[in-house]
mmCIF file of N, CA, C and O in Angstrom:
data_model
loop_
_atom_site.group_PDB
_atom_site.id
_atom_site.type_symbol
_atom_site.label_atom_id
_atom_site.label_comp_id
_atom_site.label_asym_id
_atom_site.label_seq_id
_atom_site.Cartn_x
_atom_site.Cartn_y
_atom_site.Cartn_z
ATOM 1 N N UNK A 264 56.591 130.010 74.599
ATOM 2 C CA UNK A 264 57.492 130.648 73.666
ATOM 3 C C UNK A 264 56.859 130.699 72.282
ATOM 4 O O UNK A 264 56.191 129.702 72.008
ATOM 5 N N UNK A 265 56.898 131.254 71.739
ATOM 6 C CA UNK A 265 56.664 131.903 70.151
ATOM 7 C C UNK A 265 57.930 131.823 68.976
ATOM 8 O O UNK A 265 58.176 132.527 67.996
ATOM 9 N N UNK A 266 58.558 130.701 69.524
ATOM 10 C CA UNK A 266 60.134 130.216 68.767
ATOM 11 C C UNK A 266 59.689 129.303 68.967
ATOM 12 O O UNK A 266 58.775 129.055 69.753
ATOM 13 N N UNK A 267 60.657 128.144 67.808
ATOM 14 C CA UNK A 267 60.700 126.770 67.913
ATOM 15 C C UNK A 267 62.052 126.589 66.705
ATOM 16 O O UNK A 267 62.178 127.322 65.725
ATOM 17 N N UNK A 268 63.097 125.292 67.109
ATOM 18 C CA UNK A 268 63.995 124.940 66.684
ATOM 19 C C UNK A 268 63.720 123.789 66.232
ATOM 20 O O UNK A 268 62.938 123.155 66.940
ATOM 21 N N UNK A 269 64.139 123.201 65.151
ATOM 22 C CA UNK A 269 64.266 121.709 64.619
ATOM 23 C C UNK A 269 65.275 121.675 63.994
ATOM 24 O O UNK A 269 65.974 122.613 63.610
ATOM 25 N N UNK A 270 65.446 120.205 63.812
ATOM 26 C CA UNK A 270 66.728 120.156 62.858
ATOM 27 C C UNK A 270 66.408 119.927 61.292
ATOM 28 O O UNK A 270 65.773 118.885 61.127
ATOM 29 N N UNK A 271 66.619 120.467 60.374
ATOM 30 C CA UNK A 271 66.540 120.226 59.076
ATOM 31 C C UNK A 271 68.205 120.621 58.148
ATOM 32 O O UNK A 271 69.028 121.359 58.691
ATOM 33 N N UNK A 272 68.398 120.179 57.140
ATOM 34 C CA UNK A 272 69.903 120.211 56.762
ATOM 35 C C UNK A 272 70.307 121.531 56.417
ATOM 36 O O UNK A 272 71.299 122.256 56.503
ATOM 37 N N UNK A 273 68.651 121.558 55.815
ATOM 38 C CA UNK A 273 68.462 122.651 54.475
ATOM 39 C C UNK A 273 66.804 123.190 54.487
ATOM 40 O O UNK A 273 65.878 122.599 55.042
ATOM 41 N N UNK A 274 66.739 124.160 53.902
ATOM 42 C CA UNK A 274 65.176 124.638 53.635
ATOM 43 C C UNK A 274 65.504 125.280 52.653
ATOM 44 O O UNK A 274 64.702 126.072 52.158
ATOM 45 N N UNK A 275 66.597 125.124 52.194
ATOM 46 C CA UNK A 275 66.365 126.537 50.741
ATOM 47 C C UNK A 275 66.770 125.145 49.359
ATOM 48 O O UNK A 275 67.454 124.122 49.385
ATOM 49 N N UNK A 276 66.043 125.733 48.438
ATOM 50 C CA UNK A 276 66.541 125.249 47.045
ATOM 51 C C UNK A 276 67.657 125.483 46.457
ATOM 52 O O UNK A 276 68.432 126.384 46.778
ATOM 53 N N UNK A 277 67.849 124.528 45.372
ATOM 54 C CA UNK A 277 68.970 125.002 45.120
ATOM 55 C C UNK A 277 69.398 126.619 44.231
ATOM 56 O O UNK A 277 68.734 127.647 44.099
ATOM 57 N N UNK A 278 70.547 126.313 43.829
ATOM 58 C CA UNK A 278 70.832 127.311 43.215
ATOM 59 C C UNK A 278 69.441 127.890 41.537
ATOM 60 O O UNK A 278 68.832 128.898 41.180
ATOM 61 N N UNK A 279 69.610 126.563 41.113
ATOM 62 C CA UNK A 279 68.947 126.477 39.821
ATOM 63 C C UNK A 279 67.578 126.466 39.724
ATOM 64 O O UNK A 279 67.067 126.160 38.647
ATOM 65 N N UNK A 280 67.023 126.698 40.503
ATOM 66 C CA UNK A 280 65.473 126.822 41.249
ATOM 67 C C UNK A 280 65.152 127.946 42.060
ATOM 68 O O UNK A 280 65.989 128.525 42.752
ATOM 69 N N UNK A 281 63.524 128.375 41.957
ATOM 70 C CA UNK A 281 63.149 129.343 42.552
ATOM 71 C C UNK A 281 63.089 129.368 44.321
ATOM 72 O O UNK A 281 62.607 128.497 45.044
ATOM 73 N N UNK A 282 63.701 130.579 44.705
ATOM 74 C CA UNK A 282 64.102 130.607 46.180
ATOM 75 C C UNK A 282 62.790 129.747 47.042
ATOM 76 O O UNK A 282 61.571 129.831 46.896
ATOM 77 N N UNK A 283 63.605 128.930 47.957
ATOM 78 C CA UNK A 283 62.304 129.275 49.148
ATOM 79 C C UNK A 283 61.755 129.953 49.496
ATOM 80 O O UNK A 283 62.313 131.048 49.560
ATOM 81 N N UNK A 284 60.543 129.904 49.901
ATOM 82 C CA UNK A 284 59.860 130.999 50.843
ATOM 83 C C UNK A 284 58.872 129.946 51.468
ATOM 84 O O UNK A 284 58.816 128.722 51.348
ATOM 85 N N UNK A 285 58.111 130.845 52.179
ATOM 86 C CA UNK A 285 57.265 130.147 53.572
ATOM 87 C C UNK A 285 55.963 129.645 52.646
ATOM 88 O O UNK A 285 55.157 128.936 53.247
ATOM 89 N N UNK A 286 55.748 129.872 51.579
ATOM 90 C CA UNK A 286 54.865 129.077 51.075
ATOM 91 C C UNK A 286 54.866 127.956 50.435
ATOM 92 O O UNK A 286 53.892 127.413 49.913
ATOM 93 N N UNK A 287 56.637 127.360 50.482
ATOM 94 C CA UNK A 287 56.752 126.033 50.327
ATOM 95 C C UNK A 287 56.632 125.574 51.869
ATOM 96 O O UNK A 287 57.476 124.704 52.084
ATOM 97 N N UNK A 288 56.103 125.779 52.656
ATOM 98 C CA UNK A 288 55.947 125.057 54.055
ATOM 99 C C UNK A 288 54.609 124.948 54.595
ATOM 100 O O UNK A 288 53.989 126.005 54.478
ATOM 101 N N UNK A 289 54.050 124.136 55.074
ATOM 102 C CA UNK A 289 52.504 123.883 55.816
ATOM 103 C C UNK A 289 53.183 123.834 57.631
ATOM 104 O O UNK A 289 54.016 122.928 57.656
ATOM 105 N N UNK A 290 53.115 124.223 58.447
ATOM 106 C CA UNK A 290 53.036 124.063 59.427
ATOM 107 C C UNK A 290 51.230 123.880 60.636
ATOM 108 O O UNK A 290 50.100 124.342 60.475
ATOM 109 N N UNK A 291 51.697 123.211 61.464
ATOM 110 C CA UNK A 291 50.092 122.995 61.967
ATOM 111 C C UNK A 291 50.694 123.187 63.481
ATOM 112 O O UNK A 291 51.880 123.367 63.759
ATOM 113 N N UNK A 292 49.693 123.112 64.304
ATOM 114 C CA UNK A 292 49.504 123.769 65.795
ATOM 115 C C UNK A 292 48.500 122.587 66.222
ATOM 116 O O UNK A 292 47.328 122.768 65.894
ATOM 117 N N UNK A 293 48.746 121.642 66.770
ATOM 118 C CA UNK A 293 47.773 120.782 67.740
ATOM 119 C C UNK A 293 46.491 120.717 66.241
ATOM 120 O O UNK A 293 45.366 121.176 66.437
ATOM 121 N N UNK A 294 46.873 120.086 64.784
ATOM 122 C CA UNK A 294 46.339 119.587 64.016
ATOM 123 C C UNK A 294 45.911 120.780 63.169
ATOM 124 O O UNK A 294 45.466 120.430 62.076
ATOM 125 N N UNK A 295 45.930 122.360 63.421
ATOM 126 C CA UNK A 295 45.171 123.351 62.991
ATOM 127 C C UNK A 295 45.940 124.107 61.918
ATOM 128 O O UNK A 295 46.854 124.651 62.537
ATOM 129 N N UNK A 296 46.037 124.401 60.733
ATOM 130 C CA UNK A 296 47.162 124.963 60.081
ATOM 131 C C UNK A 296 47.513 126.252 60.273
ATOM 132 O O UNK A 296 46.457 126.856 60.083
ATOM 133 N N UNK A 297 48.109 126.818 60.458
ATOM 134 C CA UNK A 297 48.776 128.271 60.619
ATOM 135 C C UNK A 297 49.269 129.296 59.516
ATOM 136 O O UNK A 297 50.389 129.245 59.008
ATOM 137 N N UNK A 298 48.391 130.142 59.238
ATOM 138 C CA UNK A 298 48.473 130.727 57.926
ATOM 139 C C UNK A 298 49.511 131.687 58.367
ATOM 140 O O UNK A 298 49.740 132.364 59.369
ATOM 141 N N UNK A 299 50.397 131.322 56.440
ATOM 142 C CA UNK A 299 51.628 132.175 56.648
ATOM 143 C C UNK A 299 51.947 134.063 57.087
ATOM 144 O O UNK A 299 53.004 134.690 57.159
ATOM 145 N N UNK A 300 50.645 134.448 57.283
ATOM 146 C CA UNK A 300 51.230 136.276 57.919
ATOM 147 C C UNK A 300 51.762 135.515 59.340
ATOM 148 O O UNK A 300 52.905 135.851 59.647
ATOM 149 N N UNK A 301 51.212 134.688 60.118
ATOM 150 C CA UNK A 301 51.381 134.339 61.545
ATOM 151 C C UNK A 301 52.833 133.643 61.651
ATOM 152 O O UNK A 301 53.232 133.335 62.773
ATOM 153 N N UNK A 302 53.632 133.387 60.527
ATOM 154 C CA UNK A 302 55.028 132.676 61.076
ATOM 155 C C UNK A 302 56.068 133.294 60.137
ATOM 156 O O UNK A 302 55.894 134.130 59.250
ATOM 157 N N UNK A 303 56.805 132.896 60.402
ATOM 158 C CA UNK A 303 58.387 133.456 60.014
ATOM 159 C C UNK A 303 59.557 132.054 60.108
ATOM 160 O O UNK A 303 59.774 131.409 61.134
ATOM 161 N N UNK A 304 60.238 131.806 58.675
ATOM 162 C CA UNK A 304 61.288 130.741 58.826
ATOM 163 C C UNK A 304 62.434 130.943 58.262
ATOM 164 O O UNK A 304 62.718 131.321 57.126
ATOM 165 N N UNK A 305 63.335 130.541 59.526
ATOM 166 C CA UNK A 305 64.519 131.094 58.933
ATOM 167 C C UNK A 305 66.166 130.441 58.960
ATOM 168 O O UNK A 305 66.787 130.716 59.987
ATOM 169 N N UNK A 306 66.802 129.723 58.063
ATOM 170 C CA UNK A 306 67.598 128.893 58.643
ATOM 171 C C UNK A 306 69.268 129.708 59.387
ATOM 172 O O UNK A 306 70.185 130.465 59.070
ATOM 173 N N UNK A 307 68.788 128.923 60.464
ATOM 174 C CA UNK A 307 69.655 129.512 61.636
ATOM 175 C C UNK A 307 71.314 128.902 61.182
ATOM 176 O O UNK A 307 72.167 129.711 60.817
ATOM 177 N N UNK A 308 71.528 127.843 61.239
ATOM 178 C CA UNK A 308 72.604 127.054 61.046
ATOM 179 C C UNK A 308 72.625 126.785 60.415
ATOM 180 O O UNK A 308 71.684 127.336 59.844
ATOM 181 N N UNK A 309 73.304 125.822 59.413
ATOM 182 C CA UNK A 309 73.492 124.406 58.607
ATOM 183 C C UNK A 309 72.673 123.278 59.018
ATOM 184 O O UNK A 309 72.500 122.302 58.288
ATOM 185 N N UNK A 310 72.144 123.403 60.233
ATOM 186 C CA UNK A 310 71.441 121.907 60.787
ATOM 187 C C UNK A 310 70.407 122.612 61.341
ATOM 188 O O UNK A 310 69.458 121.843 61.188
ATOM 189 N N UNK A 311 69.963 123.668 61.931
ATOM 190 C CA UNK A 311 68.595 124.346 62.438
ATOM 191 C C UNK A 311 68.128 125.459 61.843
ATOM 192 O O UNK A 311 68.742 126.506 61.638
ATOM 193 N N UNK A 312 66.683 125.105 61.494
ATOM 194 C CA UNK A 312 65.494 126.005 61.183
ATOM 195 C C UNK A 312 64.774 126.418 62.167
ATOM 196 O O UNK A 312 64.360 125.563 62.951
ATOM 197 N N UNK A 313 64.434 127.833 62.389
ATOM 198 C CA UNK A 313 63.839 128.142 63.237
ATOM 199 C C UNK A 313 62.212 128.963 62.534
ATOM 200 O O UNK A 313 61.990 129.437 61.420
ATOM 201 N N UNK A 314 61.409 128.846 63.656
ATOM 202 C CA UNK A 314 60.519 129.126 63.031
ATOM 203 C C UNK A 314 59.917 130.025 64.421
ATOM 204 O O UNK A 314 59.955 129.678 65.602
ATOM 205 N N UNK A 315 59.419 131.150 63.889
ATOM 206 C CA UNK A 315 58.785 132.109 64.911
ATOM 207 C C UNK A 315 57.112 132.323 64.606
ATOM 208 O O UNK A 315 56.687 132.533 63.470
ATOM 209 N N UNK A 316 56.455 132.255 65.517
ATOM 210 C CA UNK A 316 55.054 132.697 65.182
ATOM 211 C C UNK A 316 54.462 134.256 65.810
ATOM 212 O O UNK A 316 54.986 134.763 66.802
ATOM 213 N N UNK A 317 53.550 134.772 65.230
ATOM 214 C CA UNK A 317 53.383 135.896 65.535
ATOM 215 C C UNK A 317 52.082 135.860 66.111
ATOM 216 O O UNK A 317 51.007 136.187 65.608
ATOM 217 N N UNK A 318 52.364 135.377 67.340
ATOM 218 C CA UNK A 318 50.764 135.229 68.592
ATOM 219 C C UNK A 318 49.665 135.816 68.332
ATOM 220 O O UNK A 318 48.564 135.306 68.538
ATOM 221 N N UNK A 319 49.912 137.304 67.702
ATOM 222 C CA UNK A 319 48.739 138.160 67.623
ATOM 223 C C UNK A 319 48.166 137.863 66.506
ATOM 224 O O UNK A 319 46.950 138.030 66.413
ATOM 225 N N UNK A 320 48.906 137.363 65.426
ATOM 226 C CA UNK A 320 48.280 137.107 64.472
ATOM 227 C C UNK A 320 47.771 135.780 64.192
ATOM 228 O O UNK A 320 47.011 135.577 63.245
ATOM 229 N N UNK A 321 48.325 134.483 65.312
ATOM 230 C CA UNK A 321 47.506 133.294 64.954
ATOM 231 C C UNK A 321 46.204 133.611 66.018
ATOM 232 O O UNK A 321 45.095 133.095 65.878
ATOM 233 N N UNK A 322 46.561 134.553 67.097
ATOM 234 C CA UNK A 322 44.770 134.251 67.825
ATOM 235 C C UNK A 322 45.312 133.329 68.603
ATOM 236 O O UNK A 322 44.494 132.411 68.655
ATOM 237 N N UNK A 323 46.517 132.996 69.422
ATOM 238 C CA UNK A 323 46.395 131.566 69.670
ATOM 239 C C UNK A 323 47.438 132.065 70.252
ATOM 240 O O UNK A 323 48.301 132.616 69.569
ATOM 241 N N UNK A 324 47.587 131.934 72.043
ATOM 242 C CA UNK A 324 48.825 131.682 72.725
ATOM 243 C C UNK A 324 48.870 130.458 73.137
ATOM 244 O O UNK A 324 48.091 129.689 73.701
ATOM 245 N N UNK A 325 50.527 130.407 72.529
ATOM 246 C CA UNK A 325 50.910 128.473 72.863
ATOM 247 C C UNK A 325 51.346 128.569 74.532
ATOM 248 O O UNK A 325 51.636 129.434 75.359
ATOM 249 N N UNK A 326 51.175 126.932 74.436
ATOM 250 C CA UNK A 326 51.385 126.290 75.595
ATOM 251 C C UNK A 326 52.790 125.126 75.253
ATOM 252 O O UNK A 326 53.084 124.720 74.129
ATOM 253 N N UNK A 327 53.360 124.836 76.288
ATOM 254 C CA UNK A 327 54.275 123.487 75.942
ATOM 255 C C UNK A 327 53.672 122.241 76.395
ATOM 256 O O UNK A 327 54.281 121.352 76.989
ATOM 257 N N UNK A 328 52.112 122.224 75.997
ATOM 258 C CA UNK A 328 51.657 120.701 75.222
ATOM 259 C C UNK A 328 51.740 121.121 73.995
ATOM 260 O O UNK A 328 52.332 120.392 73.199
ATOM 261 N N UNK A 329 51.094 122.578 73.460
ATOM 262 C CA UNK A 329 51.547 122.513 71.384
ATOM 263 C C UNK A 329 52.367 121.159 71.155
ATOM 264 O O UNK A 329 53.360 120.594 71.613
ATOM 265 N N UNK A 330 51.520 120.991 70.320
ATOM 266 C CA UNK A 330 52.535 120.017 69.143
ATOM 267 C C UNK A 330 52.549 120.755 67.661
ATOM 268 O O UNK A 330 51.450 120.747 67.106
ATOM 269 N N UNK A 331 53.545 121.343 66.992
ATOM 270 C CA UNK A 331 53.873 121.996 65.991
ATOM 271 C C UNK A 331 54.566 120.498 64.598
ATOM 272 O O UNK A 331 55.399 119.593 64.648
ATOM 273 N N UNK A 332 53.868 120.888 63.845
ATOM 274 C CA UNK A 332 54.475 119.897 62.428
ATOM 275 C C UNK A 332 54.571 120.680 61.461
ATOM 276 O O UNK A 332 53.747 121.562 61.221
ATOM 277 N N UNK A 333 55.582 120.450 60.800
ATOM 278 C CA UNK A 333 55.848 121.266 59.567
ATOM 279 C C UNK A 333 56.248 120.300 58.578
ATOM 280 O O UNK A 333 57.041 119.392 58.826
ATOM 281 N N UNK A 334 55.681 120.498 57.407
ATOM 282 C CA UNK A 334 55.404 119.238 55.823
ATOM 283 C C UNK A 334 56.087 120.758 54.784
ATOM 284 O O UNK A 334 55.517 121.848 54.725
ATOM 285 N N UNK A 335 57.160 120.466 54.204
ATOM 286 C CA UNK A 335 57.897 121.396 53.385
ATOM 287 C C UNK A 335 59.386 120.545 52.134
ATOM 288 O O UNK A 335 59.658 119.412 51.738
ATOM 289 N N UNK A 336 59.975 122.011 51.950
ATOM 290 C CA UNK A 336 61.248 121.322 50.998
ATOM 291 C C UNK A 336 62.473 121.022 52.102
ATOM 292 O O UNK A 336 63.520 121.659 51.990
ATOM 293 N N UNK A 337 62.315 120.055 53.146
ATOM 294 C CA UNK A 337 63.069 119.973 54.273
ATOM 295 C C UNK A 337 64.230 118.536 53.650
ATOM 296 O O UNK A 337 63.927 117.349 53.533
ATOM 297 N N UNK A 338 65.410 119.126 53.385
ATOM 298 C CA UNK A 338 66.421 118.426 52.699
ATOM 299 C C UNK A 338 67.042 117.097 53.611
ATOM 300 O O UNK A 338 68.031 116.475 53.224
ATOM 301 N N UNK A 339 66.208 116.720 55.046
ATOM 302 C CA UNK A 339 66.732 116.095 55.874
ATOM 303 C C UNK A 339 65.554 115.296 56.463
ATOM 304 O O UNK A 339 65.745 114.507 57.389
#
């Protein structure tokens, strides 16, 4: 799959601060970082962020050994 769900509270800033975007986020792929044209984040719920990658553009079809990490403004 080219989706992935986690739980985070929040990903956006607040009001009084400049919006999120995907360049407050580092995500990695089995240790490798994933430059932002290749993903997309978007909060789904109140409690899930989802994050989509764009296969063609990382060069890289996942498997479910991937291990995905993401280091960001994650309020949780």
């Amino acid at each position: 799959s080219s989706t992935t769900r986690f739980a985070a509270l929040t990903a956006s800033a607040p009001s009084n601060l400049t919006s999120t975007t995907e360049n407050d986020f580092m995500f990695f792929i089995n240790g490798m970082l994933i430059e932002n044209d290749a993903l997309t984040i978007e909060q789904k719920t109140s409690t899930n962020l989802e994050l989509r990658l764009d296969t063609s553009e990382l060069g890289y079809i996942l498997s479910s050994q991937d291990e995905v990490i993401g280091f960001g403004k994650f309020n949780n």
